[in-house]
XYZ file of N, CA and C in Angstrom:
282
model
N 0.805 -1.198 0.000
C 0.000 0.000 0.000
C 0.848 1.263 0.000
N 2.112 1.112 -0.244
C 2.985 2.286 -0.256
C 2.749 3.090 -1.531
N 3.092 4.354 -1.513
C 2.876 5.207 -2.687
C 4.139 5.929 -3.121
N 5.253 5.609 -2.511
C 6.511 6.275 -2.840
C 7.064 5.767 -4.170
N 7.044 4.466 -4.349
C 7.553 3.858 -5.572
C 6.358 3.430 -6.416
N 6.355 3.857 -7.674
C 5.236 3.546 -8.557
C 5.161 2.076 -8.915
N 3.951 1.625 -9.222
C 3.740 0.226 -9.609
C 4.511 -0.108 -10.878
N 4.664 0.880 -11.766
C 5.415 0.637 -12.995
C 6.898 0.420 -12.712
N 7.437 1.145 -11.741
C 8.839 0.949 -11.360
C 9.045 -0.407 -10.711
N 8.092 -0.822 -9.921
C 8.182 -2.131 -9.270
C 8.112 -3.237 -10.318
N 7.189 -3.103 -11.280
C 7.065 -4.111 -12.340
C 8.336 -4.171 -13.181
N 8.913 -3.017 -13.483
C 10.144 -2.970 -14.274
C 11.299 -3.640 -13.530
N 11.427 -3.345 -12.258
C 12.486 -3.947 -11.450
C 12.297 -5.454 -11.326
N 11.061 -5.860 -11.093
C 10.764 -7.297 -11.014
C 11.115 -7.995 -12.324
N 10.758 -7.369 -13.445
C 11.036 -7.957 -14.758
C 12.536 -8.099 -14.979
N 13.291 -7.097 -14.601
C 14.753 -7.168 -14.783
C 15.373 -8.255 -13.923
N 14.881 -8.410 -12.719
C 15.396 -9.466 -11.838
C 15.083 -10.837 -12.427
N 13.849 -11.009 -12.886
C 13.471 -12.287 -13.487
C 14.274 -12.564 -14.753
N 14.518 -11.529 -15.546
C 15.323 -11.681 -16.766
C 16.741 -12.143 -16.418
N 17.321 -11.525 -15.397
C 18.674 -11.901 -14.978
C 18.721 -13.334 -14.448
N 17.625 -13.780 -13.853
C 17.573 -15.146 -13.345
C 17.287 -16.154 -14.454
N 16.962 -15.669 -15.653
C 16.686 -16.561 -16.776
C 15.217 -16.919 -16.925
N 14.360 -16.325 -16.117
C 12.918 -16.579 -16.200
C 12.309 -15.602 -17.205
N 12.424 -15.943 -18.486
C 12.000 -15.023 -19.537
C 10.490 -14.850 -19.574
N 9.735 -15.908 -19.371
C 8.276 -15.770 -19.405
C 7.780 -14.948 -18.216
N 8.399 -15.109 -17.063
C 8.038 -14.298 -15.893
C 8.382 -12.834 -16.109
N 9.538 -12.587 -16.718
C 9.933 -11.211 -17.011
C 8.974 -10.575 -18.004
N 8.570 -11.342 -18.986
C 7.631 -10.840 -19.994
C 6.307 -10.442 -19.347
N 5.809 -11.268 -18.430
C 4.559 -10.952 -17.726
C 4.699 -9.682 -16.899
N 5.845 -9.517 -16.262
C 6.066 -8.313 -15.449
C 6.129 -7.069 -16.329
N 6.808 -7.165 -17.465
C 6.882 -6.018 -18.376
C 5.508 -5.648 -18.926
N 4.648 -6.626 -19.120
C 3.317 -6.356 -19.661
C 2.418 -5.647 -18.658
N 2.819 -5.573 -17.406
C 2.058 -4.859 -16.392
C 2.307 -3.352 -16.428
N 3.300 -2.924 -17.191
C 3.617 -1.494 -17.264
C 2.647 -0.839 -18.246
N 1.860 0.133 -17.779
C 0.857 0.750 -18.660
C 1.486 1.690 -19.685
N 0.765 1.920 -20.775
C 1.244 2.814 -21.829
C 1.429 4.241 -21.326
N 0.751 4.592 -20.272
C 0.866 5.945 -19.723
C 2.158 6.159 -18.935
N 2.887 5.094 -18.672
C 4.116 5.168 -17.884
C 5.283 5.676 -18.720
N 6.194 6.377 -18.069
C 7.418 6.806 -18.747
C 8.342 5.625 -19.018
N 8.080 4.495 -18.398
C 8.892 3.294 -18.592
C 8.349 2.381 -19.688
N 7.218 2.762 -20.306
C 6.578 1.886 -21.271
C 7.458 1.616 -22.494
N 8.055 2.653 -23.063
C 8.888 2.459 -24.257
C 10.054 1.522 -23.943
N 10.644 1.719 -22.788
C 11.737 0.841 -22.358
C 11.249 -0.600 -22.201
N 10.027 -0.761 -21.701
C 9.494 -2.120 -21.529
C 9.221 -2.779 -22.879
N 8.813 -2.012 -23.867
C 8.594 -2.563 -25.206
C 9.918 -3.082 -25.768
N 10.958 -2.294 -25.614
C 12.282 -2.706 -26.107
C 12.757 -3.978 -25.404
N 12.584 -4.015 -24.112
C 13.055 -5.175 -23.361
C 12.194 -6.410 -23.642
N 10.903 -6.209 -23.915
C 10.058 -7.342 -24.326
C 10.528 -7.888 -25.671
N 10.943 -7.000 -26.560
C 11.442 -7.442 -27.867
C 12.691 -8.304 -27.688
N 13.577 -7.901 -26.789
C 14.782 -8.707 -26.529
C 14.397 -10.079 -25.986
N 13.392 -10.127 -25.118
C 12.949 -11.415 -24.573
C 12.414 -12.303 -25.686
N 11.562 -11.745 -26.540
C 11.017 -12.540 -27.653
C 12.136 -13.031 -28.569
N 13.124 -12.193 -28.778
C 14.260 -12.587 -29.614
C 15.016 -13.748 -28.973
N 15.237 -13.676 -27.681
C 15.928 -14.774 -26.984
C 15.118 -16.059 -26.998
N 13.796 -15.929 -27.084
C 12.927 -17.100 -27.153
C 12.736 -17.575 -28.592
N 13.430 -16.955 -29.537
C 13.317 -17.261 -30.961
C 11.897 -17.073 -31.489
N 11.165 -16.163 -30.900
C 9.823 -15.809 -31.368
C 9.967 -14.520 -32.187
N 10.393 -14.696 -33.436
C 10.737 -13.551 -34.279
C 9.532 -12.691 -34.637
N 8.364 -13.298 -34.760
C 7.169 -12.517 -35.097
C 6.846 -11.502 -33.999
N 6.855 -11.953 -32.758
C 6.553 -11.038 -31.651
C 7.667 -10.019 -31.472
N 8.912 -10.444 -31.634
C 10.031 -9.504 -31.525
C 9.939 -8.436 -32.604
N 9.578 -8.857 -33.807
C 9.423 -7.901 -34.898
C 8.281 -6.934 -34.620
N 7.180 -7.435 -34.083
C 6.059 -6.571 -33.739
C 6.442 -5.505 -32.727
N 7.188 -5.907 -31.701
C 7.654 -4.944 -30.697
C 8.619 -3.940 -31.327
N 9.474 -4.429 -32.197
C 10.453 -3.565 -32.864
C 9.768 -2.535 -33.770
N 8.744 -2.966 -34.484
C 7.998 -2.045 -35.349
C 7.320 -0.969 -34.502
N 6.801 -1.364 -33.358
C 6.203 -0.383 -32.454
C 7.234 0.647 -32.029
N 8.413 0.179 -31.654
C 9.476 1.090 -31.212
C 9.886 2.091 -32.281
N 9.943 1.630 -33.512
C 10.456 2.475 -34.587
C 9.344 3.202 -35.347
N 8.149 3.212 -34.793
C 7.061 3.948 -35.440
C 7.399 5.445 -35.425
N 6.916 6.181 -36.408
C 7.230 7.613 -36.474
C 6.850 8.383 -35.205
N 5.788 7.975 -34.540
C 5.358 8.675 -33.327
C 6.362 8.517 -32.184
N 7.034 7.376 -32.132
C 7.966 7.110 -31.028
C 9.423 7.362 -31.396
N 9.704 7.570 -32.657
C 11.090 7.719 -33.123
C 11.896 8.735 -32.319
N 11.350 9.894 -31.957
C 12.158 10.845 -31.190
C 12.449 10.390 -29.758
N 11.750 9.382 -29.289
C 11.875 8.960 -27.895
C 12.779 7.751 -27.693
N 13.090 7.036 -28.758
C 13.897 5.823 -28.605
C 15.376 6.126 -28.831
N 16.195 5.276 -28.259
C 17.630 5.447 -28.393
C 18.217 4.530 -29.448
N 19.530 4.553 -29.574
C 20.194 3.756 -30.597
C 20.052 2.251 -30.394
N 19.827 1.820 -29.172
C 19.698 0.380 -28.931
C 18.475 -0.195 -29.648
N 17.430 0.605 -29.795
C 16.235 0.140 -30.507
C 16.544 -0.110 -31.975
N 17.364 0.742 -32.561
C 17.754 0.548 -33.961
C 18.692 -0.652 -34.095
N 19.580 -0.817 -33.115
C 20.455 -1.989 -33.105
C 19.618 -3.266 -33.015
N 18.628 -3.251 -32.132
C 17.743 -4.403 -31.964
C 17.039 -4.745 -33.267
N 16.505 -3.732 -33.950
C 15.785 -3.977 -35.210
C 16.710 -4.591 -36.254
N 17.923 -4.100 -36.355
C 18.863 -4.639 -37.331
C 19.344 -6.034 -36.933
N 19.579 -6.242 -35.659
C 19.995 -7.561 -35.182
C 18.876 -8.577 -35.416
N 17.640 -8.157 -35.187
C 16.499 -9.014 -35.430
C 16.399 -9.388 -36.912
N 16.645 -8.439 -37.763
C 16.626 -8.721 -39.220
C 17.702 -9.756 -39.563
N 18.862 -9.607 -38.988
C 19.950 -10.551 -39.232
C 19.580 -11.948 -38.737
N 19.047 -12.040 -37.521
C 18.683 -13.350 -36.970
C 17.538 -14.001 -37.729
N 16.558 -13.215 -38.144
C 15.396 -13.762 -38.847
C 15.774 -14.261 -40.236
N 16.731 -13.610 -40.857
C 17.138 -14.009 -42.209
C 18.157 -15.141 -42.198
N 18.802 -15.380 -41.081
C 19.857 -16.374 -40.987
C 19.276 -17.769 -41.018
């Protein structure tokens, strides 16, 4: 019932811990709890794409990547999103 730390920050931290432990499906569920209204949402989309890529689910990874690189979000994403999209293209074509 605390209000100091936002639920989105808690979900993001939980997802990162689960990812580090190798629990990719648990991390994915935690990232999906972050609402679109959160400042952490774009970051969660990128990290979900990495999870899908590690699970060899290229369709879902591509979907997340397309969301990241949409014209509306382009000014908000960093270079890692572009690296992810290109790496995904390489893995999908290999």
